[in-house]
Amino acid sequence: MSMETSPQLIDIVHNTLIHLYLAVSQTQSFVPLHTRNQIITKYLKPKLKSPQFKAVKPEIKMLLLTGKKKNVDLEAKLLELREILEKKNSGGAGQKADVERLFAYLAVLHELHNIDSKMFDKNVPLVSECLYLYQHELEQNINENGTITASLNMLIQSDNVDTLMSVVMDYGFQITSQGVDGDQSLHRLQLHLEQ
């Protein structure tokens, strides 16, 4: 793998992991290794035909071929690859990327405050106390270095958004309210980096 393809490959790895974690969060049951591999494969396959990813086509093919092997953990392979590429690009040190801080924030919301996070799908009814993110924004607004380049819009149906606001400060982000929709207590929020 050449140095020129590393940033684009990091971008693919980050976006694939985001897609996987949001897809897994949409199910109430345990998601086995085989299903996780299928989610990753389904996400990566269209990238092979896209001219946008021509520079990293061999690496995508390698991941897809690896995923066909029995008992291979594609998620673990992606995490290893992400770590190698980030060390290579940062010299092994440095601040955590925005995307890692975002993952940590979402994990704390889930584990300590019972606020789940999912990708917004206009065809699926909203669940109360669940933070919804937009997949196209995650893909467009997070660059190859894991930096959030623009605000991320979010939705949550809740009577209490104070937890979101208070916890987020620990991760170097701010949340601003973009409004509340009527009786449903549907909050439109925007997450951005602290100034």
Coordinates of C-alpha atoms in Angstrom, one line a residue:
M1 CA 0.0 0.0 0.0
S2 CA 1.4 3.4 -1.0
M3 CA 1.5 6.5 1.1
E4 CA -0.8 8.2 -1.4
T5 CA -3.6 5.7 -0.8
S6 CA -3.4 5.7 3.0
P7 CA -5.7 8.7 3.6
Q8 CA -8.4 7.3 1.3
L9 CA -8.0 3.8 2.9
I10 CA -8.4 5.3 6.4
D11 CA -11.5 7.0 5.1
I12 CA -12.9 3.7 3.9
V13 CA -12.0 1.9 7.1
H14 CA -13.6 4.6 9.3
N15 CA -16.8 4.8 7.2
T16 CA -17.1 1.0 7.1
L17 CA -16.8 0.7 10.9
I18 CA -19.3 3.6 11.4
H19 CA -21.7 1.8 9.1
L20 CA -21.3 -1.5 10.9
Y21 CA -21.8 -0.1 14.4
L22 CA -24.9 1.9 13.4
A23 CA -26.3 -1.2 11.6
V24 CA -25.6 -3.4 14.7
S25 CA -27.2 -0.8 17.0
Q26 CA -30.5 -1.1 15.0
T27 CA -31.1 -4.6 16.2
Q28 CA -32.2 -5.7 19.7
S29 CA -30.5 -9.1 19.5
F30 CA -26.9 -10.2 19.4
V31 CA -25.3 -9.8 16.0
P32 CA -23.0 -12.8 15.3
L33 CA -19.7 -12.7 13.5
H34 CA -21.1 -14.0 10.2
T35 CA -23.8 -11.3 10.1
R36 CA -21.2 -8.6 11.0
N37 CA -19.0 -9.8 8.1
Q38 CA -22.1 -9.7 5.8
I39 CA -22.8 -6.0 6.8
I40 CA -19.2 -5.1 6.1
T41 CA -19.1 -6.9 2.8
K42 CA -22.4 -5.4 1.6
Y43 CA -21.1 -1.9 2.4
L44 CA -17.7 -2.5 0.7
K45 CA -18.8 -4.2 -2.5
P46 CA -20.2 -1.1 -4.3
K47 CA -17.0 0.7 -3.6
L48 CA -15.2 -1.6 -6.0
K49 CA -17.1 -0.2 -9.0
S50 CA -16.8 3.4 -7.9
P51 CA -14.1 5.5 -9.7
Q52 CA -13.8 7.5 -6.5
F53 CA -12.1 4.5 -4.8
K54 CA -9.9 3.3 -7.7
A55 CA -6.7 4.1 -5.8
V56 CA -7.7 1.7 -3.0
K57 CA -9.4 -1.0 -5.1
P58 CA -6.8 -3.7 -4.4
E59 CA -7.1 -3.1 -0.6
I60 CA -11.0 -3.3 -0.8
K61 CA -10.7 -6.5 -2.9
M62 CA -8.3 -8.0 -0.3
L63 CA -10.8 -7.2 2.5
L64 CA -13.7 -8.7 0.6
L65 CA -11.7 -11.9 -0.2
T66 CA -10.7 -12.1 3.5
G67 CA -14.3 -11.9 4.5
K68 CA -15.2 -14.9 2.4
K69 CA -12.9 -17.1 4.6
K70 CA -14.6 -19.2 7.3
N71 CA -14.4 -17.7 10.9
V72 CA -12.6 -14.6 9.8
D73 CA -13.4 -11.5 11.9
L74 CA -13.6 -8.6 9.4
E75 CA -14.3 -6.1 12.1
A76 CA -11.1 -7.0 13.9
K77 CA -9.2 -6.8 10.6
L78 CA -10.6 -3.3 10.0
L79 CA -9.7 -2.2 13.5
E80 CA -6.1 -3.5 13.1
L81 CA -5.8 -1.8 9.7
R82 CA -7.1 1.4 11.2
E83 CA -4.6 1.3 14.0
I84 CA -1.7 0.6 11.6
L85 CA -2.7 3.4 9.2
E86 CA -3.3 5.9 11.9
K87 CA 0.1 5.2 13.5
K88 CA 1.7 5.5 10.1
N89 CA 0.1 8.8 9.4
S90 CA 0.6 10.3 12.8
G91 CA 4.0 9.0 13.7
G92 CA 2.4 6.9 16.4
A93 CA 1.3 9.7 18.7
G94 CA -1.1 12.6 18.9
Q95 CA -4.6 13.5 20.0
K96 CA -7.5 11.2 19.5
A97 CA -9.3 11.7 16.2
D98 CA -12.7 13.4 16.4
V99 CA -14.3 10.1 15.2
E100 CA -12.8 8.2 18.1
R101 CA -14.1 10.8 20.5
L102 CA -17.5 10.6 18.9
F103 CA -17.5 6.8 19.3
A104 CA -16.5 7.2 22.9
Y105 CA -19.3 9.7 23.5
L106 CA -21.9 7.4 21.9
A107 CA -20.7 4.5 24.0
V108 CA -20.9 6.4 27.3
L109 CA -24.5 7.6 26.4
H110 CA -25.4 3.9 25.7
E111 CA -23.7 2.3 28.6
L112 CA -24.2 4.8 31.4
H113 CA -27.3 6.7 30.4
N114 CA -29.3 4.1 28.3
I115 CA -29.4 6.4 25.3
D116 CA -28.9 4.3 22.2
S117 CA -27.7 5.6 18.8
K118 CA -28.9 4.6 15.4
M119 CA -28.9 5.8 11.8
F120 CA -32.0 7.8 10.9
D121 CA -34.3 6.0 8.4
K122 CA -37.4 7.9 7.4
N123 CA -39.2 4.6 6.8
V124 CA -38.7 3.4 10.4
P125 CA -40.6 4.9 13.4
L126 CA -38.4 6.7 15.9
V127 CA -37.7 5.1 19.2
S128 CA -37.8 7.3 22.3
E129 CA -34.4 8.0 24.1
C130 CA -32.4 7.1 21.0
L131 CA -30.0 9.5 19.3
Y132 CA -30.3 9.4 15.5
L133 CA -27.5 10.3 13.1
Y134 CA -27.5 10.7 9.4
Q135 CA -25.3 8.2 7.5
H136 CA -24.7 10.6 4.5
E137 CA -23.4 13.3 6.9
L138 CA -21.1 10.9 8.7
E139 CA -19.6 9.8 5.4
Q140 CA -19.3 13.4 4.0
N141 CA -18.3 15.2 7.2
I142 CA -15.6 13.0 8.5
N143 CA -12.4 13.1 6.6
E144 CA -9.6 10.5 6.1
N145 CA -7.9 11.5 9.3
G146 CA -11.0 11.0 11.4
T147 CA -11.6 14.7 11.7
I148 CA -15.2 16.0 11.8
T149 CA -15.1 18.8 9.1
A150 CA -18.7 20.1 9.5
S151 CA -21.5 19.9 12.0
L152 CA -23.5 16.7 12.4
N153 CA -27.3 16.9 12.6
M154 CA -29.0 14.6 15.1
L155 CA -32.5 13.8 16.3
I156 CA -33.8 12.5 19.6
Q157 CA -37.3 12.0 20.9
S158 CA -36.9 12.8 24.6
D159 CA -38.3 14.9 27.4
N160 CA -34.8 15.4 28.8
V161 CA -31.8 16.3 26.6
D162 CA -29.7 17.6 29.4
T163 CA -27.7 14.4 29.6
L164 CA -26.7 14.8 25.9
M165 CA -25.6 18.4 26.6
S166 CA -23.7 17.7 29.8
V167 CA -21.8 14.6 28.7
V168 CA -20.7 15.9 25.3
M169 CA -18.5 18.6 26.8
D170 CA -16.1 15.9 28.1
Y171 CA -15.4 14.9 24.5
G172 CA -14.6 18.3 23.1
F173 CA -17.9 18.8 21.3
Q174 CA -20.8 21.1 21.7
I175 CA -24.5 20.4 20.9
T176 CA -26.8 23.2 20.0
S177 CA -30.5 22.9 19.7
Q178 CA -32.1 23.5 16.3
G179 CA -35.6 23.3 17.7
V180 CA -38.3 21.0 19.2
D181 CA -41.2 19.5 17.2
G182 CA -44.5 19.7 19.1
D183 CA -45.9 17.1 21.5
Q184 CA -43.5 14.4 20.5
S185 CA -40.6 16.2 22.2
L186 CA -38.6 15.6 19.0
H187 CA -35.4 17.6 19.4
R188 CA -33.3 18.6 16.4
L189 CA -29.7 19.0 17.5
Q190 CA -26.4 19.8 15.9
L191 CA -23.1 18.5 17.1
H192 CA -19.9 20.5 16.4
L193 CA -16.4 20.9 17.7
E194 CA -15.9 23.2 20.6
Q195 CA -14.5 26.6 19.6

